[in-house]
Short mmCIF file of C-alpha atoms in Angstrom, two decimals:
data_model
loop_
_atom_site.label_atom_id
_atom_site.label_comp_id
_atom_site.label_asym_id
_atom_site.label_seq_id
_atom_site.Cartn_x
_atom_site.Cartn_y
_atom_site.Cartn_z
CA MET A 290 109.80 209.68 74.38
CA ASP A 291 113.15 208.14 73.41
CA LYS A 292 113.02 204.98 71.37
CA ILE A 293 114.12 201.71 72.93
CA LYS A 294 117.54 200.72 71.56
CA VAL A 295 117.62 197.09 70.41
CA CYS A 296 120.46 195.20 68.77
CA HIS A 297 119.91 191.96 66.86
CA VAL A 298 122.80 189.54 67.31
CA SER A 299 122.79 187.45 64.15
CA MET A 300 125.31 185.79 61.88
CA TYR A 301 123.17 186.81 58.92
CA TYR A 302 121.03 189.78 57.95
CA ASP A 303 122.58 191.62 55.01
CA PRO A 304 122.18 190.50 52.25
CA ILE A 305 118.73 188.99 52.77
CA VAL A 306 118.73 185.46 51.36
CA GLY A 307 116.81 183.35 53.88
CA GLY A 308 114.19 183.16 56.61
CA GLN A 309 116.36 184.50 59.45
CA GLU A 310 117.25 187.62 57.47
CA SER A 311 113.61 188.14 56.44
CA TYR A 312 112.55 187.84 60.08
CA ILE A 313 114.89 190.63 61.14
CA LYS A 314 113.88 192.81 58.20
CA THR A 315 110.19 192.44 59.10
CA PHE A 316 110.94 193.15 62.76
CA ILE A 317 112.83 196.36 61.92
CA SER A 318 110.24 197.69 59.47
CA SER A 319 107.25 196.92 61.71
CA THR A 320 108.68 198.34 64.95
CA SER A 321 110.65 201.34 63.63
CA ASN A 322 108.25 203.91 65.13
CA ILE A 323 108.95 202.64 68.66
CA ILE A 324 112.27 200.79 68.52
CA GLU A 325 115.66 201.92 67.24
CA ASN A 326 116.97 198.70 65.70
CA SER A 327 120.58 197.83 64.97
CA VAL A 328 122.25 194.59 63.90
CA ILE A 329 125.64 193.06 64.54
CA GLN A 330 126.49 190.41 61.99
CA SER A 331 129.36 188.58 60.35
CA THR A 332 130.82 190.13 57.23
CA GLN A 333 129.35 188.35 54.19
CA GLU A 334 129.83 188.51 50.46
CA GLY A 335 127.48 191.00 48.81
CA VAL A 336 126.82 193.18 51.87
CA ASN A 337 125.27 196.59 51.27
CA ASN A 338 127.05 198.42 54.13
CA LEU A 339 123.80 199.44 55.80
CA LYS A 340 123.97 202.25 58.36
CA ASN A 341 122.21 200.33 61.13
CA VAL A 342 124.47 197.28 60.78
CA LYS A 343 127.84 196.68 62.43
CA TYR A 344 129.86 194.19 60.40
CA THR A 345 132.42 192.17 62.34
CA ARG A 346 135.89 191.60 60.94
CA TYR A 347 136.26 188.70 58.54
CA PHE A 348 139.69 187.09 58.71
CA TRP A 349 141.31 185.96 55.48
CA TYR A 350 141.68 182.36 56.70
CA THR A 351 138.02 181.97 57.75
CA TYR A 352 136.80 181.02 54.27
CA LYS A 353 139.46 178.31 53.89
CA LEU A 354 139.05 176.87 57.37
CA LYS A 355 135.26 176.71 57.26
CA LYS A 356 135.64 174.24 54.40
CA ILE A 357 137.56 172.01 56.81
CA ILE A 358 135.85 172.81 60.11
CA PHE A 359 132.05 172.82 59.81
CA ASN A 360 130.55 176.19 60.89
CA PHE A 361 134.01 177.60 61.66
CA ASP A 362 132.76 181.09 60.77
CA TRP A 363 130.14 180.83 63.56
CA TYR A 364 132.91 180.37 66.12
CA ILE A 365 134.82 183.36 64.74
CA PHE A 366 131.66 185.49 64.94
CA ASN A 367 131.14 184.52 68.58
CA ILE A 368 134.68 185.63 69.45
CA GLN A 369 133.93 188.90 67.66
CA LEU A 370 130.92 189.40 69.92
CA LEU A 371 133.19 189.39 72.95
CA LEU A 372 135.54 191.85 71.26
CA ASN A 373 132.54 194.16 70.67
CA LYS A 374 131.25 193.97 74.23
CA LYS A 375 131.67 197.73 74.79
CA TRP A 376 129.67 198.55 71.64
CA LEU A 377 126.90 196.09 72.53
CA SER A 378 126.57 197.49 76.06
CA GLN A 379 124.94 200.69 74.74
CA PHE A 380 121.70 198.86 73.87
CA ASP A 381 118.68 198.49 76.15
CA VAL A 382 117.94 194.98 74.88
CA LEU A 383 119.80 192.39 72.83
CA ILE A 384 117.86 189.92 70.69
CA CYS A 385 120.10 186.90 70.22
CA HIS A 386 119.10 184.95 67.10
CA TYR A 387 119.91 181.32 67.94
CA PHE A 388 121.27 179.88 71.17
CA PHE A 389 124.69 179.33 69.67
CA HIS A 390 125.59 182.98 70.35
CA TYR A 391 124.09 183.19 73.83
CA PRO A 392 127.20 182.41 75.96
CA PHE A 393 128.95 185.35 74.31
CA VAL A 394 126.26 187.95 75.14
CA MET A 395 124.87 186.58 78.42
CA TRP A 396 126.77 189.26 80.35
CA HIS A 397 124.17 191.79 79.12
CA PRO A 398 121.34 192.26 81.67
CA LYS A 399 118.54 192.34 79.06
CA VAL A 400 118.75 189.51 76.53
CA ILE A 401 115.99 187.81 74.57
CA VAL A 402 117.11 184.55 73.00
CA LEU A 403 115.11 183.85 69.86
CA SER A 404 114.83 180.28 68.63
CA HIS A 405 114.32 179.80 64.90
CA GLY A 406 113.50 176.14 65.37
CA VAL A 407 115.15 172.90 66.45
CA LEU A 408 118.50 173.14 64.72
CA TRP A 409 119.84 169.72 65.54
CA ASP A 410 119.08 166.25 64.27
CA ASN A 411 118.86 163.98 67.33
CA SER A 412 119.69 160.94 65.18
CA LYS A 413 123.18 162.25 64.29
CA LEU A 414 124.42 165.06 66.50
CA THR A 415 127.40 167.03 65.17
CA LEU A 416 129.82 168.93 67.40
CA PHE A 417 127.91 172.08 66.48
CA ASP A 418 124.61 170.42 67.49
CA ARG A 419 126.04 169.25 70.80
CA PHE A 420 127.26 172.73 71.67
CA HIS A 421 123.81 174.08 70.84
CA LYS A 422 122.14 171.61 73.22
CA ILE A 423 124.69 172.28 75.97
CA THR A 424 123.94 176.00 75.62
CA LEU A 425 120.25 175.26 76.16
CA LYS A 426 120.98 173.63 79.51
CA PHE A 427 123.29 176.49 80.44
CA PHE A 428 120.60 179.04 79.53
CA LYS A 429 118.08 177.49 81.92
CA LYS A 430 120.25 178.54 84.88
CA LYS A 431 120.12 182.20 83.83
CA LYS A 432 117.33 184.75 84.04
CA HIS A 433 117.03 185.83 80.44
CA VAL A 434 113.96 185.53 78.20
CA LEU A 435 113.26 182.91 75.53
CA VAL A 436 111.00 183.42 72.51
CA ALA A 437 110.37 180.29 70.43
CA ASN A 438 108.81 180.52 66.99
CA ASP A 439 107.41 177.00 67.18
CA THR A 440 106.04 174.59 69.76
CA GLU A 441 108.45 171.79 68.79
CA PHE A 442 111.34 173.73 70.30
CA LEU A 443 109.42 174.28 73.54
CA ARG A 444 108.64 170.57 73.78
CA GLU A 445 112.30 169.79 73.10
CA ILE A 446 113.34 171.77 76.19
CA GLY A 447 110.71 170.09 78.35
CA LEU A 448 107.67 172.39 78.23
CA LYS A 449 104.19 170.93 77.79
CA ILE A 450 102.43 172.46 74.81
CA ASN A 451 100.45 170.97 71.90
CA ALA A 452 101.26 171.79 68.29
CA GLY A 453 99.26 174.67 66.83
CA THR A 454 98.15 176.05 70.23
CA SER A 455 98.97 178.87 72.67
CA PHE A 456 99.98 181.44 70.05
CA PHE A 457 101.56 184.60 71.56
CA GLU A 458 101.38 183.27 75.11
CA GLU A 459 103.85 182.95 77.96
CA ILE A 460 104.01 179.16 78.23
CA GLN A 461 106.10 179.24 81.36
CA LYS A 462 107.76 182.13 83.19
CA LYS A 463 109.95 183.97 80.65
CA ASN A 464 109.28 181.35 77.95
CA TRP A 465 107.09 182.64 75.09
CA PHE A 466 105.69 181.28 71.84
CA PHE A 467 105.58 183.82 69.00
CA PRO A 468 104.98 182.00 65.67
CA ASN A 469 106.40 183.35 62.45
CA THR A 470 103.95 185.67 60.72
CA ILE A 471 103.52 187.31 57.32
CA ASN A 472 102.53 190.82 56.24
CA PRO A 473 99.38 190.44 54.08
CA SER A 474 99.98 193.86 52.50
CA VAL A 475 103.22 192.51 50.99
CA PHE A 476 102.34 188.87 50.25
CA LYS A 477 99.09 189.29 48.36
CA ASN A 478 96.82 186.95 46.48
CA ASP A 479 97.03 188.52 43.02
CA LYS A 480 94.08 187.08 41.12
CA SER A 481 95.20 188.76 37.91
CA ILE A 482 98.06 186.25 37.67
CA VAL A 483 96.99 183.09 35.86
CA LYS A 484 97.80 179.85 37.65
CA GLU A 485 100.25 177.54 35.86
CA LYS A 486 101.02 173.88 36.38
CA ILE A 487 103.95 174.61 38.64
CA ILE A 488 104.89 172.92 41.88
CA LEU A 489 107.06 175.39 43.75
CA LEU A 490 109.84 174.35 46.11
CA PRO A 491 111.06 177.62 47.72
CA ARG A 492 113.95 176.13 49.71
CA ASN A 493 117.68 176.69 49.88
CA ILE A 494 119.37 173.51 48.64
CA ARG A 495 120.51 171.74 51.79
CA TYR A 496 120.12 168.12 52.82
CA ASP A 497 117.84 168.90 55.79
CA ARG A 498 115.49 170.74 53.42
CA GLY A 499 114.66 167.42 51.74
CA ILE A 500 115.20 168.51 48.13
CA HIS A 501 116.04 164.92 47.13
CA ILE A 502 112.76 163.68 48.59
CA ALA A 503 110.86 166.34 46.63
CA ILE A 504 112.55 165.31 43.36
CA GLU A 505 111.78 161.62 43.87
CA SER A 506 108.18 162.37 44.87
CA PHE A 507 107.71 164.60 41.86
CA SER A 508 109.02 161.85 39.57
CA ILE A 509 106.13 159.64 40.76
CA PHE A 510 103.55 162.45 40.83
CA GLU A 511 104.26 163.64 37.30
CA LYS A 512 103.56 160.24 35.79
CA ASN A 513 99.85 160.99 36.28
CA ASN A 514 100.22 164.76 35.92
CA LYS A 515 102.35 165.15 32.81
CA ASP A 516 101.97 168.90 32.36
CA PHE A 517 103.48 169.84 35.77
CA VAL A 518 106.99 171.14 36.37
CA LEU A 519 108.94 171.49 39.61
CA ILE A 520 110.68 174.82 40.24
CA VAL A 521 113.32 174.94 42.98
CA ALA A 522 113.89 178.54 44.12
CA GLY A 523 116.77 178.91 46.59
CA SER A 524 120.52 179.26 46.99
CA PHE A 525 122.61 176.29 45.90
CA GLY A 526 124.21 175.62 49.31
CA ALA A 527 126.73 172.77 49.64
CA LYS A 528 128.09 171.85 46.22
CA PHE A 529 128.17 168.09 46.90
CA TYR A 530 124.46 168.05 47.75
CA PHE A 531 123.49 170.27 44.84
CA ASP A 532 125.46 167.99 42.52
CA TYR A 533 123.68 164.98 44.04
CA CYS A 534 120.27 166.59 43.37
CA LYS A 535 121.21 167.35 39.75
CA GLU A 536 122.40 163.77 39.28
CA LEU A 537 119.11 162.53 40.72
CA VAL A 538 117.20 164.67 38.20
CA GLU A 539 119.22 163.12 35.37
CA LYS A 540 118.81 159.61 36.74
CA LEU A 541 115.02 160.06 36.84
CA ASN A 542 115.03 161.68 33.37
CA LEU A 543 113.48 164.90 34.67
CA GLN A 544 115.84 167.40 33.00
CA THR A 545 112.95 169.20 31.27
CA LYS A 546 110.70 168.96 34.32
CA VAL A 547 112.86 170.20 37.22
CA ASN A 548 114.32 173.69 37.14
CA PHE A 549 116.82 175.04 39.68
CA ILE A 550 116.52 178.83 39.40
CA GLY A 551 118.67 179.86 42.38
CA SER A 552 117.87 182.71 44.75
CA VAL A 553 115.18 185.15 43.65
CA THR A 554 114.08 188.59 44.81
CA GLN A 555 111.05 188.99 47.06
CA ASN A 556 108.96 190.37 44.18
CA GLU A 557 109.94 187.46 41.95
CA LEU A 558 109.07 185.02 44.72
CA ILE A 559 105.64 186.62 45.27
CA GLU A 560 104.94 186.25 41.54
CA LEU A 561 106.03 182.61 41.71
CA TYR A 562 103.73 181.92 44.66
CA ASN A 563 100.80 183.42 42.78
CA LYS A 564 101.36 181.56 39.52
CA SER A 565 102.09 178.15 41.11
CA THR A 566 99.41 175.51 41.66
CA MET A 567 100.93 174.34 44.93
CA THR A 568 103.99 174.75 47.14
CA ILE A 569 105.82 171.89 48.83
CA ILE A 570 108.00 172.08 51.96
CA PRO A 571 109.70 168.65 52.23
CA SER A 572 112.03 169.31 55.20
CA ILE A 573 113.44 166.30 57.05
CA ALA A 574 115.14 168.12 59.97
CA LYS A 575 115.98 171.54 61.45
CA GLU A 576 112.76 173.34 60.55
CA GLY A 577 110.73 176.02 62.33
CA THR A 578 107.43 177.57 61.25
CA SER A 579 108.48 177.98 57.63
CA LEU A 580 108.13 181.52 56.31
CA SER A 581 107.97 180.12 52.78
CA ALA A 582 104.94 178.00 53.64
CA LEU A 583 103.15 180.94 55.27
CA GLU A 584 104.02 183.28 52.40
CA SER A 585 102.61 180.85 49.86
CA MET A 586 99.33 180.38 51.73
CA MET A 587 99.02 184.14 52.17
CA CYS A 588 99.35 184.47 48.39
CA GLY A 589 96.53 181.98 47.89
CA THR A 590 98.64 178.98 46.92
CA PRO A 591 98.11 175.92 49.15
CA VAL A 592 100.97 174.01 50.75
CA VAL A 593 101.79 170.41 51.54
CA SER A 594 104.60 170.03 54.06
CA THR A 595 106.22 167.34 56.14
CA ASN A 596 105.34 167.14 59.82
CA ILE A 597 108.84 168.08 60.99
CA GLY A 598 109.53 170.61 63.75
CA GLY A 599 107.54 173.84 63.62
CA LEU A 600 105.76 172.79 60.44
CA LYS A 601 103.31 171.01 62.75
CA ASP A 602 102.05 174.42 63.89
CA ILE A 603 101.05 175.78 60.47
CA PRO A 604 97.65 175.17 58.78
CA CYS A 605 98.77 173.29 55.68
CA LEU A 606 98.34 169.69 54.53
CA HIS A 607 100.87 167.53 56.41
CA CYS A 608 102.65 164.29 55.53
CA ASN A 609 105.51 162.15 56.82
CA PRO A 610 109.05 163.02 55.63
CA ASP A 611 109.40 160.28 53.03
CA VAL A 612 108.89 159.92 49.28
CA ASN A 613 105.62 157.97 49.30
CA SER A 614 103.94 160.18 51.92
CA LEU A 615 104.87 163.38 50.10
CA THR A 616 103.63 161.94 46.81
CA ILE A 617 100.29 161.03 48.41
CA GLY A 618 100.11 164.50 49.97
CA MET A 619 100.70 166.24 46.63
CA THR A 620 98.05 164.08 44.97
CA GLU A 621 95.54 164.68 47.76
CA LEU A 622 96.16 168.42 47.65
CA LEU A 623 95.62 168.52 43.89
CA GLU A 624 92.37 166.55 44.21
CA ASN A 625 91.04 168.98 46.84
CA ILE A 626 92.76 172.11 45.56
CA GLU A 627 89.82 174.54 45.80
CA GLN A 628 88.83 173.70 49.38
CA GLU A 629 92.42 173.47 50.60
CA THR A 630 93.19 176.86 49.06
CA ILE A 631 90.28 178.47 50.88
CA ASN A 632 90.97 176.77 54.22
CA GLN A 633 94.69 177.51 54.26
CA PHE A 634 94.23 181.11 53.11
CA GLU A 635 91.66 181.81 55.84
CA ASN A 636 93.66 180.12 58.61
CA VAL A 637 96.90 181.89 57.81
CA HIS A 638 95.07 185.24 57.79
CA ASN A 639 93.45 184.46 61.14
CA TYR A 640 96.57 183.38 63.03
CA PHE A 641 99.75 184.34 61.17
CA THR A 642 99.63 188.05 60.28
CA THR A 643 102.23 190.55 61.48
CA GLU A 644 100.01 192.99 63.43
CA LYS A 645 99.64 190.92 66.61
CA TRP A 646 103.22 189.66 66.30
CA THR A 647 104.49 193.26 66.22
CA ASN A 648 102.34 194.30 69.18
CA MET A 649 103.54 191.34 71.26
CA TRP A 650 107.19 191.98 70.49
CA VAL A 651 106.84 195.64 71.48
CA TYR A 652 105.02 194.62 74.65
CA LEU A 653 107.71 192.10 75.61
CA ILE A 654 110.62 194.47 74.95
CA ASN A 655 108.93 197.27 76.89
CA LYS A 656 108.26 194.87 79.75
CA LEU A 657 111.86 193.66 79.79
CA LYS A 658 113.35 197.13 79.65
CA HIS A 659 111.41 198.31 82.72
CA GLU A 660 111.89 195.23 84.88
#
């Protein structure tokens, strides 16, 4: 039987530096026996020229203009999708990662729009955010399929669903909830690695990731826990925000306590999860069911996260997105570290492993192809 031909429409895949890219990689590896996966993405620095990836043209002026016009490269990529309409038409199903690309592929009869979380901050909507929300309303008039990876997104578009419920279900006709999941054969609890007094912050350095909140909370936490250090593992993102975070570290006299190590490989990250005492996810906006949080719990390291977006769906210790609440959460987690470790490890194995996720994706794509 011929494999189903699927193309992932995504700004980012190669090189793999974040959650969206990891999601696609897991999808491809876990469905390869049934689905022939391809990707169309924007040309990025450091690409590996993979055979199953079509890289769109990258104009010389894009880099300069995106410094002036926020997310300019997203608009260029969307135009490129229209220019590649003939190439995209060969696929049985398109999986459109993020609504922002949907108007440019909606001509295809078989599209699944995948939400990676609520990507706008309702308190201060940018032009990019407004277009995203307009696209949502436009999508509702069409007959394509939506897969959300958290319940917050489904509530945002008007569906009734409680946080942490209805995993892998069709919430409303053609509207599904597939939470992010982790492969336990990759992210393992390695008990041979000795735990160290490390608080791990595996986040790319962006304002919505709440790095500044984590630094301020740690400055309070470490007064009673002198031996702990905070390790920030993630790309440096916008220079002005990274500079602000470094200045905050200096202001709080934490130069020997806070370490920005940049992006790390998957193997290095797994080792970090295993040697850390706890992981913190201090997001303040634009967050789905964090892969980093799930990976950490799968490796046997408990997590305290804010209660933003899709984080509400995952079985970690939750707190409000502010300095005092995160500090209290870190302290509470440390005081109950053994029980929290057991509870989180068991819950993530029960509800967030890749086997059912893979089966449901294959089921949905098969169903869509034959409709």
